[in-house]
Short mmCIF file of C-alpha atoms in Angstrom, two decimals:
data_model
loop_
_atom_site.label_atom_id
_atom_site.label_comp_id
_atom_site.label_asym_id
_atom_site.label_seq_id
_atom_site.Cartn_x
_atom_site.Cartn_y
_atom_site.Cartn_z
CA MET A 1 22.38 22.89 -32.94
CA LEU A 2 19.35 20.73 -32.30
CA SER A 3 19.57 16.99 -32.49
CA LEU A 4 17.18 14.11 -32.12
CA GLU A 5 18.96 10.81 -31.52
CA HIS A 6 17.46 7.34 -31.81
CA ILE A 7 13.93 8.50 -31.09
CA TYR A 8 11.28 5.82 -30.53
CA LYS A 9 7.66 6.80 -30.13
CA THR A 10 4.54 4.66 -30.21
CA TYR A 11 1.06 5.98 -29.45
CA ASN A 12 -1.50 3.96 -27.46
CA ILE A 13 0.93 1.21 -26.50
CA GLY A 14 -0.80 -2.05 -25.67
CA THR A 15 -4.12 -1.09 -27.20
CA ILE A 16 -5.77 -1.98 -30.48
CA ASN A 17 -4.91 1.52 -31.71
CA GLU A 18 -1.18 1.09 -31.19
CA THR A 19 0.56 3.26 -33.77
CA CYS A 20 4.30 3.40 -34.16
CA ILE A 21 5.36 6.89 -35.23
CA PHE A 22 9.13 6.83 -34.87
CA GLU A 23 11.54 3.95 -34.91
CA ASP A 24 15.15 4.98 -34.46
CA PHE A 25 14.53 8.45 -35.83
CA ASN A 26 17.54 10.75 -36.15
CA LEU A 27 17.77 14.38 -37.18
CA ALA A 28 20.32 17.13 -36.68
CA ILE A 29 19.61 20.77 -37.42
CA GLU A 30 22.47 23.26 -37.60
CA ASP A 31 22.29 26.76 -36.15
CA GLY A 32 20.77 29.26 -38.56
CA GLU A 33 19.09 26.69 -40.78
CA PHE A 34 15.55 27.28 -42.03
CA VAL A 35 14.15 23.80 -42.49
CA SER A 36 10.88 23.15 -44.32
CA VAL A 37 9.27 19.85 -43.44
CA VAL A 38 6.73 18.34 -45.82
CA GLY A 39 4.98 14.99 -45.84
CA SER A 40 1.57 13.36 -46.00
CA ASN A 41 -0.82 13.30 -43.06
CA GLY A 42 0.32 10.95 -40.34
CA SER A 43 3.94 11.02 -41.47
CA GLY A 44 5.05 12.34 -38.09
CA LYS A 45 5.66 16.01 -38.87
CA THR A 46 3.65 17.44 -35.99
CA SER A 47 4.83 14.67 -33.65
CA LEU A 48 8.36 15.74 -34.51
CA LEU A 49 7.61 19.32 -33.44
CA ASN A 50 5.83 18.11 -30.31
CA ILE A 51 8.84 16.02 -29.34
CA ILE A 52 11.18 18.99 -29.83
CA CYS A 53 8.92 21.23 -27.72
CA GLY A 54 8.28 18.59 -25.05
CA THR A 55 4.52 18.53 -25.66
CA ILE A 56 4.77 14.74 -25.93
CA ASP A 57 7.29 12.40 -24.31
CA VAL A 58 9.40 9.95 -26.25
CA ASP A 59 9.58 6.25 -25.40
CA SER A 60 13.34 6.29 -25.78
CA GLY A 61 16.05 8.33 -27.44
CA ASN A 62 17.40 11.80 -26.71
CA THR A 63 16.68 15.38 -27.66
CA LEU A 64 19.67 17.70 -27.40
CA ILE A 65 20.09 21.44 -27.75
CA ASN A 66 23.74 22.44 -28.24
CA GLY A 67 24.77 19.10 -26.82
CA VAL A 68 22.67 19.49 -23.65
CA ASP A 69 20.16 16.69 -23.15
CA ILE A 70 16.67 18.16 -22.73
CA THR A 71 14.72 14.90 -23.15
CA ARG A 72 13.32 15.06 -19.62
CA MET A 73 12.95 18.83 -19.43
CA ASP A 74 9.44 20.23 -18.83
CA ASP A 75 7.86 21.77 -21.91
CA PHE A 76 7.53 25.25 -20.42
CA LYS A 77 11.24 25.38 -19.60
CA ARG A 78 12.15 24.51 -23.20
CA TYR A 79 10.15 27.48 -24.42
CA ARG A 80 12.78 29.80 -22.94
CA LYS A 81 14.69 29.08 -26.13
CA ILE A 82 11.79 28.20 -28.40
CA GLY A 83 9.08 30.27 -30.06
CA ARG A 84 6.15 28.46 -31.63
CA VAL A 85 3.33 29.40 -33.97
CA TYR A 86 0.45 26.99 -34.39
CA GLN A 87 -1.86 26.18 -37.28
CA ASN A 88 -4.80 27.61 -35.34
CA PRO A 89 -4.31 31.40 -35.06
CA ALA A 90 -6.22 31.36 -31.75
CA MET A 91 -3.49 29.29 -30.09
CA GLY A 92 -0.90 32.05 -30.12
CA SER A 93 -2.60 34.77 -28.09
CA CYS A 94 -5.21 35.35 -25.38
CA SER A 95 -8.52 36.33 -26.93
CA GLU A 96 -10.00 38.14 -23.94
CA MET A 97 -6.90 40.27 -23.41
CA THR A 98 -5.94 43.28 -25.49
CA ILE A 99 -3.22 43.45 -28.14
CA LEU A 100 -1.18 45.61 -25.79
CA GLU A 101 -1.55 43.14 -22.90
CA ASN A 102 -0.62 40.21 -25.13
CA LEU A 103 2.46 41.99 -26.44
CA SER A 104 3.47 43.05 -22.94
CA MET A 105 3.39 39.43 -21.81
CA ALA A 106 5.38 38.29 -24.83
CA ASP A 107 7.90 41.04 -24.19
CA ASN A 108 8.39 39.79 -20.63
CA LYS A 109 9.18 36.21 -21.66
CA GLY A 110 12.28 34.96 -19.91
CA LYS A 111 11.96 37.57 -17.17
CA SER A 112 10.08 37.34 -13.90
CA PHE A 113 6.30 37.75 -13.98
CA ASN A 114 6.24 39.69 -10.74
CA LEU A 115 4.08 42.41 -9.19
CA LYS A 116 5.36 45.23 -11.40
CA PRO A 117 2.81 46.82 -13.76
CA GLY A 118 1.91 44.34 -16.52
CA THR A 119 2.45 46.87 -19.27
CA ASP A 120 5.59 48.98 -19.34
CA LYS A 121 4.36 52.27 -20.81
CA ARG A 122 7.83 53.10 -22.13
CA ARG A 123 7.63 50.06 -24.42
CA ILE A 124 4.35 51.04 -26.11
CA ASP A 125 6.09 52.90 -28.94
CA PHE A 126 8.25 49.88 -29.56
CA TYR A 127 5.17 47.65 -29.78
CA ARG A 128 3.51 50.12 -32.11
CA ASP A 129 6.55 50.11 -34.41
CA ASN A 130 6.55 46.33 -34.48
CA LEU A 131 2.85 46.23 -35.28
CA ARG A 132 3.27 48.83 -38.02
CA GLN A 133 5.79 46.59 -39.75
CA LEU A 134 3.09 43.93 -40.07
CA GLY A 135 1.18 46.34 -42.30
CA LEU A 136 -2.21 45.22 -41.00
CA GLY A 137 -3.24 48.39 -39.20
CA LEU A 138 -2.90 46.78 -35.77
CA GLU A 139 -0.82 49.69 -34.45
CA ASP A 140 -4.04 51.70 -34.04
CA LYS A 141 -5.85 48.92 -32.18
CA LEU A 142 -3.61 48.43 -29.16
CA ASN A 143 -6.55 48.33 -26.78
CA ALA A 144 -8.75 46.04 -28.84
CA THR A 145 -9.22 42.53 -27.48
CA VAL A 146 -7.45 39.96 -29.59
CA GLY A 147 -10.66 37.95 -29.96
CA SER A 148 -12.00 40.69 -32.23
CA LEU A 149 -9.21 40.28 -34.79
CA SER A 150 -9.32 38.23 -38.00
CA GLY A 151 -7.43 34.97 -38.33
CA GLY A 152 -4.68 36.59 -40.38
CA GLN A 153 -4.25 39.46 -37.94
CA ARG A 154 -4.11 37.02 -35.03
CA GLN A 155 -1.55 34.86 -36.78
CA ALA A 156 0.62 37.90 -37.53
CA LEU A 157 0.34 38.87 -33.87
CA ALA A 158 1.23 35.32 -32.80
CA LEU A 159 4.29 35.43 -35.04
CA LEU A 160 5.31 38.77 -33.58
CA MET A 161 4.75 37.55 -30.01
CA SER A 162 6.71 34.33 -30.47
CA THR A 163 9.73 36.14 -31.93
CA MET A 164 9.70 39.25 -29.75
CA THR A 165 12.31 38.10 -27.28
CA PRO A 166 15.62 36.46 -28.27
CA ILE A 167 14.98 32.79 -29.04
CA GLU A 168 17.15 30.10 -30.54
CA PHE A 169 14.47 28.11 -32.35
CA LEU A 170 11.31 29.07 -34.15
CA ILE A 171 8.81 26.26 -34.61
CA LEU A 172 6.12 26.82 -37.24
CA ASP A 173 3.38 24.21 -37.26
CA GLU A 174 1.50 24.65 -40.56
CA HIS A 175 1.12 28.24 -39.52
CA THR A 176 -0.36 29.40 -42.84
CA ALA A 177 -2.67 26.41 -43.36
CA SER A 178 -5.86 27.91 -41.95
CA LEU A 179 -5.53 31.30 -43.67
CA ASP A 180 -6.89 32.42 -47.02
CA PRO A 181 -4.29 32.39 -49.85
CA LYS A 182 -3.65 36.12 -49.81
CA VAL A 183 -3.21 36.37 -46.05
CA ALA A 184 -1.16 33.17 -46.05
CA GLU A 185 1.18 34.82 -48.54
CA THR A 186 1.52 37.90 -46.31
CA ILE A 187 2.26 35.78 -43.25
CA MET A 188 4.79 33.69 -45.14
CA GLU A 189 6.66 36.76 -46.40
CA LEU A 190 6.57 38.17 -42.88
CA THR A 191 7.93 34.91 -41.51
CA ASP A 192 10.78 34.93 -43.98
CA ARG A 193 11.67 38.50 -43.09
CA ILE A 194 11.65 37.83 -39.35
CA VAL A 195 13.73 34.66 -39.76
CA ARG A 196 16.29 36.55 -41.86
CA ASP A 197 16.38 39.55 -39.51
CA LYS A 198 16.82 37.48 -36.38
CA GLY A 199 18.85 34.67 -37.92
CA VAL A 200 16.85 32.26 -35.81
CA THR A 201 17.00 28.52 -36.51
CA THR A 202 13.59 27.65 -37.92
CA ILE A 203 11.62 24.47 -38.49
CA MET A 204 8.50 24.94 -40.59
CA VAL A 205 6.00 22.17 -41.18
CA THR A 206 3.89 22.93 -44.23
CA HIS A 207 1.62 21.32 -46.79
CA ASN A 208 2.34 24.11 -49.21
CA LEU A 209 5.02 22.72 -51.54
CA ARG A 210 5.64 26.12 -53.07
CA TYR A 211 6.54 27.59 -49.70
CA ALA A 212 8.67 24.55 -48.98
CA THR A 213 10.66 24.97 -52.19
CA SER A 214 10.92 28.74 -52.38
CA TYR A 215 11.60 29.50 -48.71
CA GLY A 216 14.18 28.11 -46.35
CA SER A 217 17.64 26.64 -46.67
CA ARG A 218 16.84 22.97 -46.25
CA LEU A 219 13.93 20.72 -47.15
CA ILE A 220 12.93 17.49 -45.47
CA MET A 221 10.23 15.14 -46.66
CA MET A 222 8.84 12.66 -44.16
CA HIS A 223 6.91 9.48 -44.69
CA GLU A 224 5.75 7.01 -42.05
CA GLY A 225 8.13 8.41 -39.46
CA LYS A 226 11.18 8.38 -41.71
CA ILE A 227 13.03 11.08 -43.56
CA ILE A 228 12.85 10.10 -47.22
CA LEU A 229 14.30 13.29 -48.66
CA ASP A 230 16.75 15.72 -47.10
CA ILE A 231 18.18 18.37 -49.39
CA LYS A 232 19.84 21.75 -48.97
CA GLY A 233 21.82 24.34 -50.87
CA ASP A 234 21.98 24.02 -54.67
CA GLU A 235 20.21 20.71 -54.61
CA LYS A 236 17.28 22.33 -52.85
CA SER A 237 17.14 25.34 -55.13
CA ARG A 238 17.07 23.04 -58.17
CA THR A 239 14.14 21.06 -56.74
CA THR A 240 10.75 22.04 -58.10
CA ILE A 241 7.22 21.48 -56.88
CA GLU A 242 6.84 18.88 -59.64
CA ASP A 243 9.81 16.93 -58.30
CA LEU A 244 8.25 16.85 -54.85
CA LEU A 245 4.85 15.86 -56.23
CA GLY A 246 6.57 13.07 -58.15
CA ILE A 247 8.02 11.67 -54.93
CA PHE A 248 4.67 12.03 -53.19
CA ASN A 249 2.94 10.06 -55.94
CA ARG A 250 5.56 7.36 -55.88
CA ILE A 251 5.10 6.82 -52.14
CA SER A 252 1.35 6.82 -52.50
CA ILE A 253 1.53 4.09 -55.14
CA GLU A 254 3.83 2.04 -52.92
CA CYS A 255 1.28 2.37 -50.14
CA GLY A 256 -1.43 1.25 -52.51
CA ASN A 257 -3.43 4.45 -52.47
CA MET B 1 -34.65 50.60 6.31
CA ASP B 2 -33.13 47.92 8.51
CA LEU B 3 -33.77 45.44 5.74
CA VAL B 4 -31.95 47.61 3.18
CA ILE B 5 -28.95 48.04 5.47
CA SER B 6 -28.90 44.34 6.15
CA ILE B 7 -29.02 43.56 2.41
CA PHE B 8 -26.08 45.87 1.76
CA GLU B 9 -24.09 44.50 4.71
CA GLN B 10 -24.61 40.91 3.60
CA GLY B 11 -24.23 41.79 -0.06
CA LEU B 12 -20.90 43.54 0.45
CA ILE B 13 -19.49 40.70 2.54
CA PHE B 14 -20.51 38.28 -0.19
CA ALA B 15 -19.05 40.67 -2.75
CA ILE B 16 -15.64 39.66 -1.36
CA ILE B 17 -16.56 36.01 -1.90
CA ALA B 18 -17.81 36.86 -5.39
CA MET B 19 -14.43 38.41 -6.22
CA GLY B 20 -12.73 35.21 -5.09
CA VAL B 21 -15.12 33.05 -7.09
CA TYR B 22 -14.65 35.37 -10.06
CA ILE B 23 -10.95 34.46 -10.07
CA THR B 24 -11.53 30.72 -10.10
CA TYR B 25 -14.73 30.45 -12.12
CA LYS B 26 -14.36 33.25 -14.65
CA ILE B 27 -10.62 33.75 -14.96
CA LEU B 28 -9.27 30.24 -14.33
CA ASP B 29 -12.36 28.32 -15.54
CA PHE B 30 -11.94 26.22 -12.39
CA PRO B 31 -15.14 25.40 -10.43
CA ASP B 32 -13.59 25.57 -6.98
CA LEU B 33 -15.73 24.12 -4.19
CA SER B 34 -13.03 24.74 -1.57
CA VAL B 35 -14.80 28.02 -0.79
CA ASP B 36 -17.52 26.12 1.08
CA GLY B 37 -14.75 25.25 3.51
CA THR B 38 -12.55 28.34 3.41
CA TYR B 39 -15.42 30.74 4.18
CA PRO B 40 -16.15 29.09 7.57
CA LEU B 41 -12.39 28.58 7.98
CA GLY B 42 -11.95 32.36 8.06
CA ALA B 43 -14.80 32.59 10.55
CA ALA B 44 -13.46 29.79 12.78
CA ILE B 45 -10.01 31.33 12.98
CA THR B 46 -11.37 34.81 13.59
CA ALA B 47 -13.78 33.67 16.32
CA THR B 48 -11.09 31.65 18.06
CA LEU B 49 -8.45 34.38 17.91
CA ILE B 50 -10.81 37.18 18.90
CA ALA B 51 -12.20 35.10 21.77
CA SER B 52 -8.66 34.78 23.09
CA GLY B 53 -8.13 38.52 22.88
CA ILE B 54 -6.15 38.84 19.66
CA ASN B 55 -6.47 42.06 17.64
CA PRO B 56 -9.29 41.63 15.07
CA LEU B 57 -7.15 43.01 12.22
CA LEU B 58 -4.49 40.44 13.00
CA ALA B 59 -7.22 37.78 13.12
CA MET B 60 -8.32 38.85 9.63
CA LEU B 61 -4.77 38.64 8.34
CA VAL B 62 -4.34 35.15 9.78
CA SER B 63 -7.69 34.16 8.22
CA ILE B 64 -6.57 35.34 4.79
CA MET B 65 -3.34 33.40 5.08
CA ALA B 66 -5.16 30.26 6.20
CA GLY B 67 -7.58 30.60 3.28
CA ALA B 68 -4.66 30.98 0.90
CA ALA B 69 -3.05 27.89 2.43
CA ALA B 70 -6.26 25.92 1.81
CA GLY B 71 -6.26 27.20 -1.77
CA LEU B 72 -2.68 26.00 -2.04
CA VAL B 73 -3.80 22.52 -0.94
CA THR B 74 -6.55 22.43 -3.57
CA GLY B 75 -4.08 23.64 -6.17
CA LEU B 76 -1.46 21.06 -5.26
CA ILE B 77 -4.03 18.26 -5.32
CA HIS B 78 -5.12 19.38 -8.79
CA VAL B 79 -1.78 20.29 -10.33
CA LYS B 80 0.65 17.87 -8.72
CA LEU B 81 -1.60 14.86 -8.08
CA LYS B 82 -3.58 15.49 -11.28
CA VAL B 83 -6.99 15.16 -9.61
CA ARG B 84 -9.84 16.79 -11.55
CA ASP B 85 -10.61 20.40 -10.60
CA LEU B 86 -14.07 19.80 -9.16
CA LEU B 87 -12.89 16.84 -7.09
CA SER B 88 -9.84 18.70 -5.77
CA GLY B 89 -12.15 21.37 -4.35
CA ILE B 90 -14.50 18.80 -2.85
CA ILE B 91 -11.60 17.05 -1.09
CA THR B 92 -10.38 20.30 0.48
CA MET B 93 -13.91 21.38 1.38
CA THR B 94 -14.62 18.07 3.13
CA ALA B 95 -11.34 18.08 5.02
CA LEU B 96 -11.87 21.68 6.12
CA TYR B 97 -15.13 20.78 7.87
CA SER B 98 -13.15 18.83 10.45
CA VAL B 99 -10.34 21.37 10.48
CA ASN B 100 -12.84 24.14 11.24
CA LEU B 101 -14.35 22.13 14.10
CA HIS B 102 -10.89 21.55 15.50
CA ILE B 103 -9.97 25.23 15.29
CA ALA B 104 -13.13 26.47 16.96
CA GLY B 105 -13.25 23.50 19.34
CA ARG B 106 -17.02 23.20 18.85
CA ALA B 107 -19.73 23.65 16.24
CA ASN B 108 -20.78 27.08 17.48
CA LEU B 109 -18.51 29.71 18.95
CA PRO B 110 -20.08 33.06 19.93
CA ILE B 111 -17.93 36.18 20.29
CA PHE B 112 -20.44 38.61 21.83
CA ASN B 113 -19.03 41.64 23.66
CA THR B 114 -15.56 41.21 22.24
CA THR B 115 -13.38 43.62 20.35
CA THR B 116 -14.04 43.32 16.62
CA ILE B 117 -13.51 45.63 13.66
CA PHE B 118 -17.08 46.82 14.29
CA ASN B 119 -16.75 47.21 18.03
CA ASN B 120 -13.56 48.74 19.36
CA GLY B 121 -12.28 51.88 21.02
CA ILE B 122 -11.52 53.70 17.79
CA VAL B 123 -14.64 53.10 15.71
CA ASN B 124 -16.91 53.57 18.71
CA THR B 125 -15.61 57.12 19.15
CA ILE B 126 -15.08 58.36 15.58
CA PHE B 127 -18.60 57.61 14.35
CA PRO B 128 -20.94 60.50 15.20
CA GLY B 129 -24.37 59.63 16.51
CA PHE B 130 -26.30 60.01 13.27
CA LEU B 131 -23.93 57.62 11.47
CA GLU B 132 -24.14 55.02 14.22
CA PRO B 133 -26.76 52.82 12.45
CA TYR B 134 -24.53 52.69 9.38
CA LYS B 135 -21.30 51.98 11.24
CA THR B 136 -21.17 48.28 10.41
CA LEU B 137 -22.13 48.90 6.80
CA ILE B 138 -19.46 51.57 6.33
CA ILE B 139 -16.74 49.36 7.79
CA ILE B 140 -17.79 46.43 5.60
CA PHE B 141 -17.82 48.75 2.60
CA ILE B 142 -14.25 49.85 3.33
CA VAL B 143 -13.04 46.25 3.65
CA ALA B 144 -14.79 45.23 0.41
CA LEU B 145 -13.45 48.29 -1.39
CA LEU B 146 -9.90 47.57 -0.26
CA ALA B 147 -10.24 43.97 -1.44
CA LYS B 148 -11.57 45.17 -4.80
CA LEU B 149 -8.81 47.76 -5.29
CA LEU B 150 -6.13 45.24 -4.36
CA LEU B 151 -7.52 42.68 -6.79
CA ASP B 152 -7.88 45.28 -9.56
CA TRP B 153 -4.28 46.27 -8.99
CA TYR B 154 -3.08 42.67 -9.00
CA LEU B 155 -4.83 41.83 -12.26
CA LYS B 156 -2.85 44.66 -13.89
CA THR B 157 0.54 43.36 -12.77
CA LYS B 158 2.74 41.00 -14.77
CA SER B 159 1.71 38.16 -12.51
CA GLY B 160 -1.94 39.14 -12.90
CA TYR B 161 -1.61 39.13 -16.69
CA LEU B 162 -0.41 35.52 -16.54
CA LEU B 163 -3.31 34.59 -14.28
CA ARG B 164 -5.75 35.95 -16.85
CA ALA B 165 -3.80 34.27 -19.66
CA VAL B 166 -3.86 30.82 -18.07
CA GLY B 167 -7.66 30.71 -18.07
CA ASP B 168 -7.86 32.30 -21.50
CA ASN B 169 -5.30 30.17 -23.34
CA PRO B 170 -2.92 27.95 -21.33
CA ALA B 171 -0.76 27.35 -24.43
CA VAL B 172 0.30 31.00 -24.34
CA VAL B 173 1.49 30.69 -20.74
CA THR B 174 3.55 27.61 -21.62
CA SER B 175 5.06 29.35 -24.64
CA LEU B 176 6.01 32.23 -22.32
CA ALA B 177 8.19 29.70 -20.52
CA SER B 178 5.97 29.85 -17.43
CA ASP B 179 4.47 26.91 -15.56
CA LYS B 180 0.70 27.08 -15.90
CA GLY B 181 0.28 24.84 -12.85
CA THR B 182 2.00 27.38 -10.61
CA ILE B 183 -0.17 30.19 -11.95
CA LYS B 184 -3.34 28.18 -11.25
CA ILE B 185 -2.15 27.56 -7.70
CA ILE B 186 -1.52 31.29 -7.19
CA GLY B 187 -5.03 32.02 -8.45
CA LEU B 188 -6.58 29.50 -6.08
CA MET B 189 -4.61 30.96 -3.17
CA ILE B 190 -5.77 34.51 -3.85
CA SER B 191 -9.35 33.34 -4.37
CA ASN B 192 -9.53 31.37 -1.15
CA GLY B 193 -7.69 34.08 0.76
CA LEU B 194 -10.46 36.50 -0.23
CA VAL B 195 -13.19 34.03 0.69
CA ALA B 196 -11.63 33.43 4.11
CA LEU B 197 -11.47 37.21 4.59
CA ALA B 198 -15.21 37.34 3.89
CA GLY B 199 -15.72 34.60 6.49
CA SER B 200 -13.73 36.62 8.98
CA VAL B 201 -15.80 39.76 8.37
CA MET B 202 -19.08 37.82 8.51
CA CYS B 203 -18.09 36.18 11.77
CA GLN B 204 -17.42 39.58 13.34
CA GLN B 205 -20.62 41.06 11.94
CA GLN B 206 -22.90 38.24 13.18
CA ARG B 207 -20.68 37.76 16.28
CA PHE B 208 -20.42 33.99 16.09
CA PHE B 209 -18.87 31.14 14.17
CA GLU B 210 -21.09 28.28 13.12
CA VAL B 211 -19.66 25.21 11.41
CA GLN B 212 -22.56 24.94 8.95
CA MET B 213 -22.25 28.52 7.72
CA GLY B 214 -20.19 27.48 4.69
CA ILE B 215 -22.83 25.34 3.04
CA GLY B 216 -23.82 26.83 -0.29
CA THR B 217 -21.12 29.50 -0.34
CA ILE B 218 -20.08 28.48 -3.84
CA VAL B 219 -23.67 28.78 -5.10
CA ILE B 220 -24.06 32.31 -3.77
CA GLY B 221 -20.63 33.24 -5.10
CA LEU B 222 -21.38 31.83 -8.54
CA ALA B 223 -24.81 33.47 -8.65
CA SER B 224 -23.26 36.84 -7.79
CA VAL B 225 -20.57 36.47 -10.43
CA ILE B 226 -23.03 35.43 -13.12
CA ILE B 227 -25.53 38.21 -12.31
CA GLY B 228 -22.78 40.82 -12.24
CA ILE B 229 -20.97 39.73 -15.38
CA THR B 230 -24.21 39.29 -17.35
CA LEU B 231 -25.59 42.64 -16.26
CA PHE B 232 -22.47 44.57 -17.21
CA ARG B 233 -21.46 42.51 -20.22
CA LYS B 234 -21.94 45.40 -22.61
CA LEU B 235 -20.24 47.99 -20.43
CA ARG B 236 -16.53 47.53 -20.73
CA MET B 237 -15.64 50.44 -18.46
CA VAL B 238 -17.20 48.69 -15.46
CA LYS B 239 -14.51 46.52 -13.94
CA PRO B 240 -15.50 42.88 -13.37
CA THR B 241 -14.74 43.27 -9.67
CA THR B 242 -17.33 46.05 -9.45
CA ALA B 243 -19.77 44.04 -11.54
CA VAL B 244 -19.62 40.96 -9.31
CA ALA B 245 -19.98 43.12 -6.18
CA VAL B 246 -23.18 44.63 -7.60
CA GLY B 247 -24.28 41.11 -8.54
CA SER B 248 -23.76 40.00 -4.98
CA ILE B 249 -25.87 42.83 -3.54
CA LEU B 250 -28.65 42.17 -6.05
CA TYR B 251 -28.58 38.50 -5.22
CA LYS B 252 -28.83 39.15 -1.49
CA ALA B 253 -31.71 41.54 -2.19
CA CYS B 254 -33.59 38.85 -4.11
CA VAL B 255 -33.15 36.33 -1.30
CA ALA B 256 -34.13 38.89 1.35
CA LEU B 257 -37.27 39.80 -0.58
CA ALA B 258 -38.23 36.16 -0.95
CA ILE B 259 -37.85 35.66 2.80
CA THR B 260 -39.69 38.89 3.66
CA TYR B 261 -42.62 37.96 1.49
CA GLY B 262 -43.63 34.78 3.16
CA LEU B 263 -40.88 32.24 2.81
CA SER B 264 -39.43 31.06 6.11
CA ALA B 265 -35.74 30.98 6.97
CA THR B 266 -35.95 27.20 6.71
CA ASP B 267 -36.49 27.66 2.98
CA MET B 268 -33.30 29.70 2.67
CA LYS B 269 -31.22 27.10 0.83
CA LEU B 270 -34.18 26.14 -1.36
CA VAL B 271 -34.63 29.77 -2.32
CA THR B 272 -30.90 30.01 -2.94
CA ALA B 273 -30.91 27.00 -5.24
CA VAL B 274 -34.03 27.97 -7.20
CA LEU B 275 -32.84 31.53 -7.58
CA PHE B 276 -29.49 30.29 -8.83
CA LEU B 277 -31.22 28.11 -11.41
CA ILE B 278 -33.34 31.03 -12.61
CA ILE B 279 -30.25 33.22 -12.89
CA LEU B 280 -28.37 30.54 -14.82
CA VAL B 281 -31.20 30.17 -17.32
CA ILE B 282 -31.70 33.90 -17.74
CA ALA B 283 -28.00 34.57 -18.09
CA MET B 284 -27.79 31.90 -20.80
CA GLU B 285 -24.59 30.88 -19.16
CA ARG B 286 -24.92 27.50 -20.85
CA ARG B 287 -21.53 27.16 -22.41
CA THR B 288 -21.35 30.59 -23.96
CA ARG B 289 -17.65 30.50 -23.35
CA ARG B 290 -15.88 29.36 -26.44
CA LYS B 291 -14.60 25.87 -26.10
CA LYS B 292 -11.17 26.21 -24.58
CA LEU B 293 -8.30 25.40 -26.86
CA ALA B 294 -5.48 23.03 -26.08
#
């Protein structure tokens, strides 16, 4: 269970660019939920993820995982329980290192990075099996540097790396947004499969309303730092893309766009 | 022939520096000027210890540890006090100038006729007559080779993987639940430990410590790294550590040739600087690295 309680966050306090993102923001996510988060640009979706991961600090309020307050915890410590895939496929892996080296590092998450050999040769078959399941032919390219892969291949690898070790939360930050439609589809199906297999609690920010409606168990729409729609179960499965677009248009008119 | 031997001796000592600079400049993307202080630091400690009769190998070990400690200081200034990378190195380098003077007690400390790794009971007996002129070179080669093998080994360990990752993409290190600041500090410690080792070897080879000897160390180190990496860019089987060592020897050869053909020793630093500029332009090192993410 992840909860954000009474979060306040303002960027550039005391300057002309002062922007209030969150004012008494509250959200609770149950274990095993797959939450899709949609909303216009600047609605606070990515800030929400950054607050959960500790990338940015909050002005006040608390972040709790299973009741434990992690508001002041360093970002890297939070990642013991969190896996994250970014919009930019390059963010999830090291381009000058090989696929094998990247996977070896991911496999060692949560353990000590000591003076033992970086790659455990006994694990190579396991990595190869994992790569084969991606269906992108990466299993034959273990020694290729990641920089030589396409965006889709890199994103698939990033997804694999972030979910390789047991994690409690998977954070997906528009992770299909920079891919072509076909590859985006592949990555989305892959995501769904991994989330189901691992039963990991997932928060996915997306601009793709179809993904938001057809995947996941809960849907949240954000606007100006507030949750304006929060549906799950039957209510979610009845909601169509048109319904969501309708709400979007209504907000836009209210804002005078 | 003497000139060639001298080039290789100097080149191999600076190869150790180049390996250190390779860690900071190429792997960590951290322009670390501390080396201008840690190179003479290794020499100051070695000269002082050897002059007081300490075993030269022990003196080298102490030098490495002192270099690593200086790297730790630079790292802490950068990571904990959030001072910019270049400035952190400059602060350590400046402070070390005084530290080095304090250690040696004066600006110039000769260690002629003392026991060094080049002059001791064992090496003086095992080298047969015909190898005698190459004795110093062979010993330097062994030290440089050991440093290279150790570094190659380290870069293949789990810890070494993280070191490479932190320069490549710090976000990955964070998402692996590791503190990127700590990794940077480890890198700076290894780098400066190597550089201090080079200072220790150089001090024993030239048989004196001189407080000014560190000036321009970073330039020579960078030049060696850039020559080596550029030269072997297409050959993936050549390890970067080998590449920078070759770069270092080539660089020393260029400087030696310039001096031999007319330029005086006074022009040394000028030659160094101009040569570095030429290498930079030829290597097209101008921001070929992709802009770092995050």
